[in-house]
Short mmCIF file of N, CA and C in Angstrom, two decimals:
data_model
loop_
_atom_site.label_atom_id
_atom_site.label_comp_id
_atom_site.label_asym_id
_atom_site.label_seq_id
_atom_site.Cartn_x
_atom_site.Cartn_y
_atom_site.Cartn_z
N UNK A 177 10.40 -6.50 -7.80
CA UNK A 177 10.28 -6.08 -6.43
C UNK A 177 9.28 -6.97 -5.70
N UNK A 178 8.05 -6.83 -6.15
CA UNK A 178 7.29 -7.37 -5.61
C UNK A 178 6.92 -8.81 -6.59
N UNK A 179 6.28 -10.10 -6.15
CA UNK A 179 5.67 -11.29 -7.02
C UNK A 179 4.05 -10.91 -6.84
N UNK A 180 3.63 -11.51 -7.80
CA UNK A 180 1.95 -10.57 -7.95
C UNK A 180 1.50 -11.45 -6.54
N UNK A 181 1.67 -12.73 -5.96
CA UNK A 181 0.98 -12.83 -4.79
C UNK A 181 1.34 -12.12 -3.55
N UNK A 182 2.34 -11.70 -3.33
CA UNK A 182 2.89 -10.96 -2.21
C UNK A 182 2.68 -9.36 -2.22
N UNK A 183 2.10 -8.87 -3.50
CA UNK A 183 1.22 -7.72 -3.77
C UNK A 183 -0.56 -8.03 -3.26
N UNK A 184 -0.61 -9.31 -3.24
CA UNK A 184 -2.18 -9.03 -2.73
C UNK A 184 -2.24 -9.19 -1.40
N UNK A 185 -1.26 -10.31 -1.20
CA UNK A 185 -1.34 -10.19 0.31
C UNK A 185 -0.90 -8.95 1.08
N UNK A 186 0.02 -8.22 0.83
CA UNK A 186 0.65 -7.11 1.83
C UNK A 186 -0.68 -5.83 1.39
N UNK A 187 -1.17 -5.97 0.20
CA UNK A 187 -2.39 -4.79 -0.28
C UNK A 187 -3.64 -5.02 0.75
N UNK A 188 -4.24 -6.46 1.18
CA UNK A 188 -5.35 -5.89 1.76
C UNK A 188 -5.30 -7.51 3.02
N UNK A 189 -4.46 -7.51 3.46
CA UNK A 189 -4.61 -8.59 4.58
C UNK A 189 -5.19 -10.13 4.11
N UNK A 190 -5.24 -10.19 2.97
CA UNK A 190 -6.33 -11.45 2.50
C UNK A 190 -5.38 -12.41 2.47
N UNK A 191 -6.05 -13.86 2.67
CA UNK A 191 -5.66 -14.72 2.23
C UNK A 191 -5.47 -15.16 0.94
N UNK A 192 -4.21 -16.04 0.15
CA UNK A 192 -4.28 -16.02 -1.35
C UNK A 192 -5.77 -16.80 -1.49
N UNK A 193 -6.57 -17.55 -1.13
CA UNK A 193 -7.79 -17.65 -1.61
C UNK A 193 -8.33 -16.90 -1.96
N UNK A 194 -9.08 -16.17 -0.78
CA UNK A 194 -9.50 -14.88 -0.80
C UNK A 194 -9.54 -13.69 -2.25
N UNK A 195 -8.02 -13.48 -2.35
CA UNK A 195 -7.65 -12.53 -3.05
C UNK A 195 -7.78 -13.55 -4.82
N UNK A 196 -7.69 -14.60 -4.56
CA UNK A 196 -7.56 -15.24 -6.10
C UNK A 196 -8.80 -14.94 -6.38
N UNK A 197 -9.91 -14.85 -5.62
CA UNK A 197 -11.25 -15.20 -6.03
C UNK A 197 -11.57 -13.58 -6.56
N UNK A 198 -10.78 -12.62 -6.16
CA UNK A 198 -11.54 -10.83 -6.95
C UNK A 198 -10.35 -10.91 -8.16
N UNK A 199 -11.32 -10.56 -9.08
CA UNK A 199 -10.87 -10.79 -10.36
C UNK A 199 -9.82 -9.61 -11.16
N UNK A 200 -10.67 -8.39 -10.01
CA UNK A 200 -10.10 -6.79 -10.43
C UNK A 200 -8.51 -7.53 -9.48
N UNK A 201 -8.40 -7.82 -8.32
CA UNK A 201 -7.09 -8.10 -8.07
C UNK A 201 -5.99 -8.95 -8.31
N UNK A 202 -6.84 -9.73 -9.30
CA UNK A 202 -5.85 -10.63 -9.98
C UNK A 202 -5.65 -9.84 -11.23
N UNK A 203 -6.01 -9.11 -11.99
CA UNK A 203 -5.67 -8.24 -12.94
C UNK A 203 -4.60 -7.13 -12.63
N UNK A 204 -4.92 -6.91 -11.32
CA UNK A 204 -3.86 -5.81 -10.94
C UNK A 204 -2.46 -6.63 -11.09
N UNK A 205 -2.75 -7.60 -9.77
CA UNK A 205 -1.42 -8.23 -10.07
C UNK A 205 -0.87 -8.77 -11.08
N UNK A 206 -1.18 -9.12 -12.37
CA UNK A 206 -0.32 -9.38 -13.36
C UNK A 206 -0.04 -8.19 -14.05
N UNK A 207 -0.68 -6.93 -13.89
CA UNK A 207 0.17 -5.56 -14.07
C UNK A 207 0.82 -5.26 -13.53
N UNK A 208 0.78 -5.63 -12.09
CA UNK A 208 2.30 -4.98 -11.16
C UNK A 208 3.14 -5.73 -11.26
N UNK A 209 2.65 -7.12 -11.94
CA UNK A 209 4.26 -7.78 -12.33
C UNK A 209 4.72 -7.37 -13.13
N UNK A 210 4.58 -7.04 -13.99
CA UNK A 210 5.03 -6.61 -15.03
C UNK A 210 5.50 -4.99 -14.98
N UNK A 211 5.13 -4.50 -14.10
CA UNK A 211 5.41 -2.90 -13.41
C UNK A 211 4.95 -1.83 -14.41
N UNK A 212 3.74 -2.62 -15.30
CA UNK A 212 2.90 -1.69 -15.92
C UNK A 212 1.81 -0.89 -15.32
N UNK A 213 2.22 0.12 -14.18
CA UNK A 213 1.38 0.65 -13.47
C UNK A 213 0.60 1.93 -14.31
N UNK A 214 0.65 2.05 -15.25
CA UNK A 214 -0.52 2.74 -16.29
C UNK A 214 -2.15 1.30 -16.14
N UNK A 215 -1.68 0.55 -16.36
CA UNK A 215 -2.91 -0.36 -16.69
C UNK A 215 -3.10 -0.53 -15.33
N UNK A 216 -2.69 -0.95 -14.70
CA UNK A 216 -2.88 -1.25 -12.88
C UNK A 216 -3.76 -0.25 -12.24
N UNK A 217 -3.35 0.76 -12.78
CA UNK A 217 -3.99 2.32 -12.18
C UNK A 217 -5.52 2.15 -13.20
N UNK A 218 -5.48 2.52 -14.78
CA UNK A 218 -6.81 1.84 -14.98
C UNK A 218 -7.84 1.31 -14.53
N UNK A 219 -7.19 0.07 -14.59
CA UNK A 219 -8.15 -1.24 -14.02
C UNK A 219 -8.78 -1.09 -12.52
N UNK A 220 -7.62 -0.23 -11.45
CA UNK A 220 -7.95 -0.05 -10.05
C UNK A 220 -9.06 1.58 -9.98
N UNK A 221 -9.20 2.05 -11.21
CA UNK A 221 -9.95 3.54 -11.16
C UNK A 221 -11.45 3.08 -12.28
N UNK A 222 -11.27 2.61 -12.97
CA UNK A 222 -12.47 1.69 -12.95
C UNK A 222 -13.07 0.85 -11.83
N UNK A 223 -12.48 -0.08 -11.54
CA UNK A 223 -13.00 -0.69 -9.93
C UNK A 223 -13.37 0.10 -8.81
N UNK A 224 -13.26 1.24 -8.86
CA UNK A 224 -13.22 2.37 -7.58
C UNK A 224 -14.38 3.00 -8.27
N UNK A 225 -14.66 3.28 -9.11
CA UNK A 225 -16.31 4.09 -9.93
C UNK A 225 -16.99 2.94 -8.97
N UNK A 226 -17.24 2.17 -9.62
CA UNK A 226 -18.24 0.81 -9.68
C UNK A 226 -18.36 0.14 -7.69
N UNK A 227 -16.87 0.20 -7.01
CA UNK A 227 -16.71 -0.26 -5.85
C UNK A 227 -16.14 0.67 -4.99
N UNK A 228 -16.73 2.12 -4.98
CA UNK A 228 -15.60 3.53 -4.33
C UNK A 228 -15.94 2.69 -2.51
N UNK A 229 -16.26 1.76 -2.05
CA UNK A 229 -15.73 1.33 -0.63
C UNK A 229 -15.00 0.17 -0.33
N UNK A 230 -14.06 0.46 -1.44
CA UNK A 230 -13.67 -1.18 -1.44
C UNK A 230 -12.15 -0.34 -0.95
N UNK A 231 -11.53 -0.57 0.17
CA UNK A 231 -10.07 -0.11 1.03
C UNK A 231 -9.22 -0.94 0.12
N UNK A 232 -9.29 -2.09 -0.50
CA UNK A 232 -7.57 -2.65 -1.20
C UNK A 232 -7.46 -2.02 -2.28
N UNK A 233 -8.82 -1.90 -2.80
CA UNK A 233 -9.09 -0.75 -4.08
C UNK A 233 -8.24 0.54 -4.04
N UNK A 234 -8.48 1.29 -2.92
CA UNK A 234 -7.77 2.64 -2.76
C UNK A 234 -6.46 2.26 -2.75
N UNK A 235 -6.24 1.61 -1.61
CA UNK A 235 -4.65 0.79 -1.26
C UNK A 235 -3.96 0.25 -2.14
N UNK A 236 -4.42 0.21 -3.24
CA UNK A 236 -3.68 -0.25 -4.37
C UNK A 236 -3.35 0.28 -5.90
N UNK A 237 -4.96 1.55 -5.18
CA UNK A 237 -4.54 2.83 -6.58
C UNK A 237 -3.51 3.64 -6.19
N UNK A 238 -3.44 4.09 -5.13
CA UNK A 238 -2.51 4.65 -4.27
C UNK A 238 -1.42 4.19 -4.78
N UNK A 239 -0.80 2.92 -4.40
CA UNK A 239 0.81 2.00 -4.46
C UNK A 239 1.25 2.31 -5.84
N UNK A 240 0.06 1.94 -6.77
CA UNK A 240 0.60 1.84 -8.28
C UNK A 240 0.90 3.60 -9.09
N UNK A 241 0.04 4.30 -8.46
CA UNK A 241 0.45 6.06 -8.55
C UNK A 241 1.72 6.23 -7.91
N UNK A 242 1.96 5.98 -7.03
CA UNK A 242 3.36 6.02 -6.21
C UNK A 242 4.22 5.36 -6.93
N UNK A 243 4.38 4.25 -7.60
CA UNK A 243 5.41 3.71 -8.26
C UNK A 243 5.41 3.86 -9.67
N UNK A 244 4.45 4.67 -10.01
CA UNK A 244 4.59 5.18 -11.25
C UNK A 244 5.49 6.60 -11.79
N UNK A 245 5.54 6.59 -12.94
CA UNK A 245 6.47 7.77 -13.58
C UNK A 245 6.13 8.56 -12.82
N UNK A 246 6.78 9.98 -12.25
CA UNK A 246 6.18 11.35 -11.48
C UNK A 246 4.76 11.36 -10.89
N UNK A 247 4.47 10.59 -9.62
CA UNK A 247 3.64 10.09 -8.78
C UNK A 247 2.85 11.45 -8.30
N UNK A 248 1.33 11.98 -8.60
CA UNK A 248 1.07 13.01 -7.65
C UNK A 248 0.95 12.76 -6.26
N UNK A 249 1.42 12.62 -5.54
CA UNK A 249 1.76 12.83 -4.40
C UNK A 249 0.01 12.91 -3.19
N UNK A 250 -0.35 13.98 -3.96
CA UNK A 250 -1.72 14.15 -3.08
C UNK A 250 -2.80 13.24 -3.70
N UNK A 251 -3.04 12.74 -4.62
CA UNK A 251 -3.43 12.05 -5.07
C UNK A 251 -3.09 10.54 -4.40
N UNK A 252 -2.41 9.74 -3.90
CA UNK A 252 -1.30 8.99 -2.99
C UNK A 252 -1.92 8.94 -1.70
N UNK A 253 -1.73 10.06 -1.25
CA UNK A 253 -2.29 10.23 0.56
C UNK A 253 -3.70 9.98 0.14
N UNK A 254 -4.15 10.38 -0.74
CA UNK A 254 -5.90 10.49 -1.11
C UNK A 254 -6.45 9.15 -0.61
N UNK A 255 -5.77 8.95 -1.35
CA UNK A 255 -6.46 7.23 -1.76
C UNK A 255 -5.89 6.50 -0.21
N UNK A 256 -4.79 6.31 -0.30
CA UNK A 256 -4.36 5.77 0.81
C UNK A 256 -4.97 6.45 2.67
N UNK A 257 -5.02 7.32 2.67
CA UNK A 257 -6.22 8.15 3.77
C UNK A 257 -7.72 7.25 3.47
N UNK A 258 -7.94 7.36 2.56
CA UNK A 258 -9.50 6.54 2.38
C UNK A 258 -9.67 5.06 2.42
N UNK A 259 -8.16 4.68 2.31
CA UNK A 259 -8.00 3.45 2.42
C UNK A 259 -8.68 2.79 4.15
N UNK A 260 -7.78 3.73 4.54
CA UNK A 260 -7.89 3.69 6.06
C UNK A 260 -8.88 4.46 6.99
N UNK A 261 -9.48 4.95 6.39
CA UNK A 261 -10.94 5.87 7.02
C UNK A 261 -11.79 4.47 6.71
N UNK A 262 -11.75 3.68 5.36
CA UNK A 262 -12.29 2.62 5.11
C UNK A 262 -12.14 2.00 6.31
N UNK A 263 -11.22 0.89 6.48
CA UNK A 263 -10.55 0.36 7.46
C UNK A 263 -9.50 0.48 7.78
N UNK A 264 -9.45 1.14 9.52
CA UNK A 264 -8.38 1.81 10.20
C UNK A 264 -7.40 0.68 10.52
N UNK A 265 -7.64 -0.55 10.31
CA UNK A 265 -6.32 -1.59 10.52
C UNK A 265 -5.95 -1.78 9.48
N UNK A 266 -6.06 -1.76 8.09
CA UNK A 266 -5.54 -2.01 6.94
C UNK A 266 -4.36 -1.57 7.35
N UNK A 267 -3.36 -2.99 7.26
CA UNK A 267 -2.04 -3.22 6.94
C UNK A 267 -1.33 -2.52 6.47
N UNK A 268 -1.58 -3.02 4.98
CA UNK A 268 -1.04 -2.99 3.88
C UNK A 268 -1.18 -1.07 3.70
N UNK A 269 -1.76 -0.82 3.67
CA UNK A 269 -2.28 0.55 3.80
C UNK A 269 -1.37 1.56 4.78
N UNK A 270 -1.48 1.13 5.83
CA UNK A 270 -0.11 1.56 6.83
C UNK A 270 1.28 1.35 6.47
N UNK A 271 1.69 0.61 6.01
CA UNK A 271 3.22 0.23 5.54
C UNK A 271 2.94 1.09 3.97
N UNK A 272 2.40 1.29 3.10
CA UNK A 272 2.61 1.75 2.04
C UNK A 272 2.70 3.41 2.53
N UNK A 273 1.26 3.60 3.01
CA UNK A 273 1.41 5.50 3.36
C UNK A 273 3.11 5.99 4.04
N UNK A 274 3.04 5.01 5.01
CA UNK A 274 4.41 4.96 5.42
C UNK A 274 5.76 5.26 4.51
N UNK A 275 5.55 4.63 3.79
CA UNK A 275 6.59 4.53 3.03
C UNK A 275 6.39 5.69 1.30
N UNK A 276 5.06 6.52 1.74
CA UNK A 276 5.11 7.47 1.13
C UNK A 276 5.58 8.97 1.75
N UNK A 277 5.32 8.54 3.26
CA UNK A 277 5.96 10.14 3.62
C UNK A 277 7.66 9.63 3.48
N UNK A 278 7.36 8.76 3.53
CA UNK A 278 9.42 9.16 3.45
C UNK A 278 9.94 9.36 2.30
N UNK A 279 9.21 8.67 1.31
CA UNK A 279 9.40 9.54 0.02
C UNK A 279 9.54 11.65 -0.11
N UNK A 280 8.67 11.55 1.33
CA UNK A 280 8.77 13.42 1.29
C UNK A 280 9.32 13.78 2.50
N UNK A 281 10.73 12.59 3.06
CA UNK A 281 11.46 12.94 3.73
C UNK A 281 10.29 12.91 5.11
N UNK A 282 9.41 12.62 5.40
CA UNK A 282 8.60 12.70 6.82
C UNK A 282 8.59 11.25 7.48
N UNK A 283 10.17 11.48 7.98
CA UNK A 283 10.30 9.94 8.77
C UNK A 283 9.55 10.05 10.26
N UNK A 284 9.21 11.10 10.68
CA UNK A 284 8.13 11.05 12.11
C UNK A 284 6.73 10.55 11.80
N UNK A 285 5.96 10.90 10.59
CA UNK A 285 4.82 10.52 10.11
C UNK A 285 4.97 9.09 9.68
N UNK A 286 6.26 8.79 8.80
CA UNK A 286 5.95 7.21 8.71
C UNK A 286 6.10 6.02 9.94
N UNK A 287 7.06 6.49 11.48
CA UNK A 287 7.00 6.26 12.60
C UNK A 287 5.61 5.97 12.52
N UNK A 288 4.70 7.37 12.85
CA UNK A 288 3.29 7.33 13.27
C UNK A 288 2.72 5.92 12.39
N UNK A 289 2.58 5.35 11.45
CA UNK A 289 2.53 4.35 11.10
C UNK A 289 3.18 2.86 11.32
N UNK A 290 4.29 3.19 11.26
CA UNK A 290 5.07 2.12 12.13
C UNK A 290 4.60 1.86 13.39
N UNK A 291 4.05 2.65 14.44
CA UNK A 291 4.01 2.60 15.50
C UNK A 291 2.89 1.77 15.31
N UNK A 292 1.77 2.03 14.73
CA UNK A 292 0.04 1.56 14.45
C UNK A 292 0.22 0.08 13.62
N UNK A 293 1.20 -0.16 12.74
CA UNK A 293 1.58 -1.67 13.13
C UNK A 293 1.82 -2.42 14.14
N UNK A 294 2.56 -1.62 14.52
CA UNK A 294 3.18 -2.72 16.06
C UNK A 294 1.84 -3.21 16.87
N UNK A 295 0.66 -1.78 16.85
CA UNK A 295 -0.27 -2.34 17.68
C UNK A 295 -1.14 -3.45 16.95
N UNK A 296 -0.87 -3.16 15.89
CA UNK A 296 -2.11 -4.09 14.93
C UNK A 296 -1.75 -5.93 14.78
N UNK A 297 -0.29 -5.85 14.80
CA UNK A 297 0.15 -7.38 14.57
C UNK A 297 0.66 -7.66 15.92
N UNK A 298 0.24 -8.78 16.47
CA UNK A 298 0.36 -9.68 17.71
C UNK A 298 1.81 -9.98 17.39
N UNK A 299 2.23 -10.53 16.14
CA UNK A 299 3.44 -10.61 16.51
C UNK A 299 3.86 -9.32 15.28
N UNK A 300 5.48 -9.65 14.52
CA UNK A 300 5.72 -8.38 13.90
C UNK A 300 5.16 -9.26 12.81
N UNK A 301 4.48 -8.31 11.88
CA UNK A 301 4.08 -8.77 10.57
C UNK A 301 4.92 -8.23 9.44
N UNK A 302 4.60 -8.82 8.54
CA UNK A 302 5.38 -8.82 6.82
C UNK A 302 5.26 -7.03 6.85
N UNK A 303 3.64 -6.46 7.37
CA UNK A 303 4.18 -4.67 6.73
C UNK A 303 4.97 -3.93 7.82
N UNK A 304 4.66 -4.49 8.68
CA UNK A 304 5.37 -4.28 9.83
C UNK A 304 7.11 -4.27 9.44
N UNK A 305 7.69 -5.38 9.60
CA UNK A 305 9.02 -5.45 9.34
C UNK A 305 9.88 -4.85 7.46
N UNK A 306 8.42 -4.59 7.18
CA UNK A 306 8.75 -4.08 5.61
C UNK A 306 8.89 -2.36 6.05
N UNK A 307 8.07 -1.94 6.65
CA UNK A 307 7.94 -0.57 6.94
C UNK A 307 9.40 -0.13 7.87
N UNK A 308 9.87 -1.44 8.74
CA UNK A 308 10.63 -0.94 9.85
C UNK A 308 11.62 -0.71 8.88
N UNK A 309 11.92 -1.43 8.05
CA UNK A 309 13.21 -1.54 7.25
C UNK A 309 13.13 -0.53 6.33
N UNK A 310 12.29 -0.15 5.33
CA UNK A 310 12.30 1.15 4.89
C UNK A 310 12.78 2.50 5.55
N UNK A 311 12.42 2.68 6.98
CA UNK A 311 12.82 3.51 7.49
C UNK A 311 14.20 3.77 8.11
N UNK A 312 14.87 2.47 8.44
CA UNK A 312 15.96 2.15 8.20
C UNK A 312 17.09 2.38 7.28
N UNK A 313 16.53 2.08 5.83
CA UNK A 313 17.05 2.11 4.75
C UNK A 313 17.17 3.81 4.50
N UNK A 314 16.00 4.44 5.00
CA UNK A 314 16.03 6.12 4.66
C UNK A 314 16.89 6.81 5.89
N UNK A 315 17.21 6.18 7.00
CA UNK A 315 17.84 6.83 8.49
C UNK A 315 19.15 6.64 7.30
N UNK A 316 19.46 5.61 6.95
CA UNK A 316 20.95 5.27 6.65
C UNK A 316 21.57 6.11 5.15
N UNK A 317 20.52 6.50 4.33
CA UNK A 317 20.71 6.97 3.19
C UNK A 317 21.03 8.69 3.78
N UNK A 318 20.06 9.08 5.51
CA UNK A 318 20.53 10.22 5.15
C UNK A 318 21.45 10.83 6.02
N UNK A 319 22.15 9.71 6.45
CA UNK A 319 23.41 10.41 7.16
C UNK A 319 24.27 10.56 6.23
#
């Protein structure tokens, strides 16, 4: 689904420099390649003891709970809410929450996110047009 660089970039706005240089997120990403989100979740709940204000941190314990076996759900918004109390423009953070209420069928709430992209990217961005299309993909699944 995802390539481990297009997981760091859409997770916290960084540039691949940027993101090559944190070591916890280059670890993640060769677990989410591999879609071993047991170790991903690990590695990102260790990093969250040690760094609990780090927003790609949440934003990414969040993603890998969500795409894991039977996802708690509140646990999900948790992280991803703190992501964004962290920082209220986090991207990546908006297109993922997004794309967790529609997991619970709340295509007005993932709108409300969609919408807070549009204001955030000057032009349409990668979570932007990732989010529009998800919702898309769920309008069409439920007619």
């Amino acid at each position: 689904m995802f390539a481990a660089p297009s997981l760091v970039l859409a997770a916290g706005d960084a540039t691949p420099a940027a993101a090559a240089k944190d070591p916890v997120l280059e670890r993640v990403s060769t677990a989410t390649a591999r879609k071993d989100w047991p170790a991903a979740q690990g590695i990102l709940r260790e990093a969250l003891a040690s760094n609990p204000g780090n927003p790609d941190y949440h934003n990414l314990y969040a993603y890998t709970i969500r795409k894991g076996a039977n996802p708690d759900m509140s646990l999900v918004f948790k992280h991803y809410n703190e992501a964004l109390r962290l920082d209220p423009k986090h991207r990546g953070a908006h297109e993922y929450i997004g794309e967790a209420y529609l997991m619970l069928g709340k295509v007005a709430k993932a709108k409300e996110h969609l919408g807070a992209l549009d204001k955030l990217c000057f032009f349409p961005c990668e979570e932007f047009k990732d989010l529009k299309r998800s919702i898309s993909d769920h309008d069409a699944k439920s007619k």
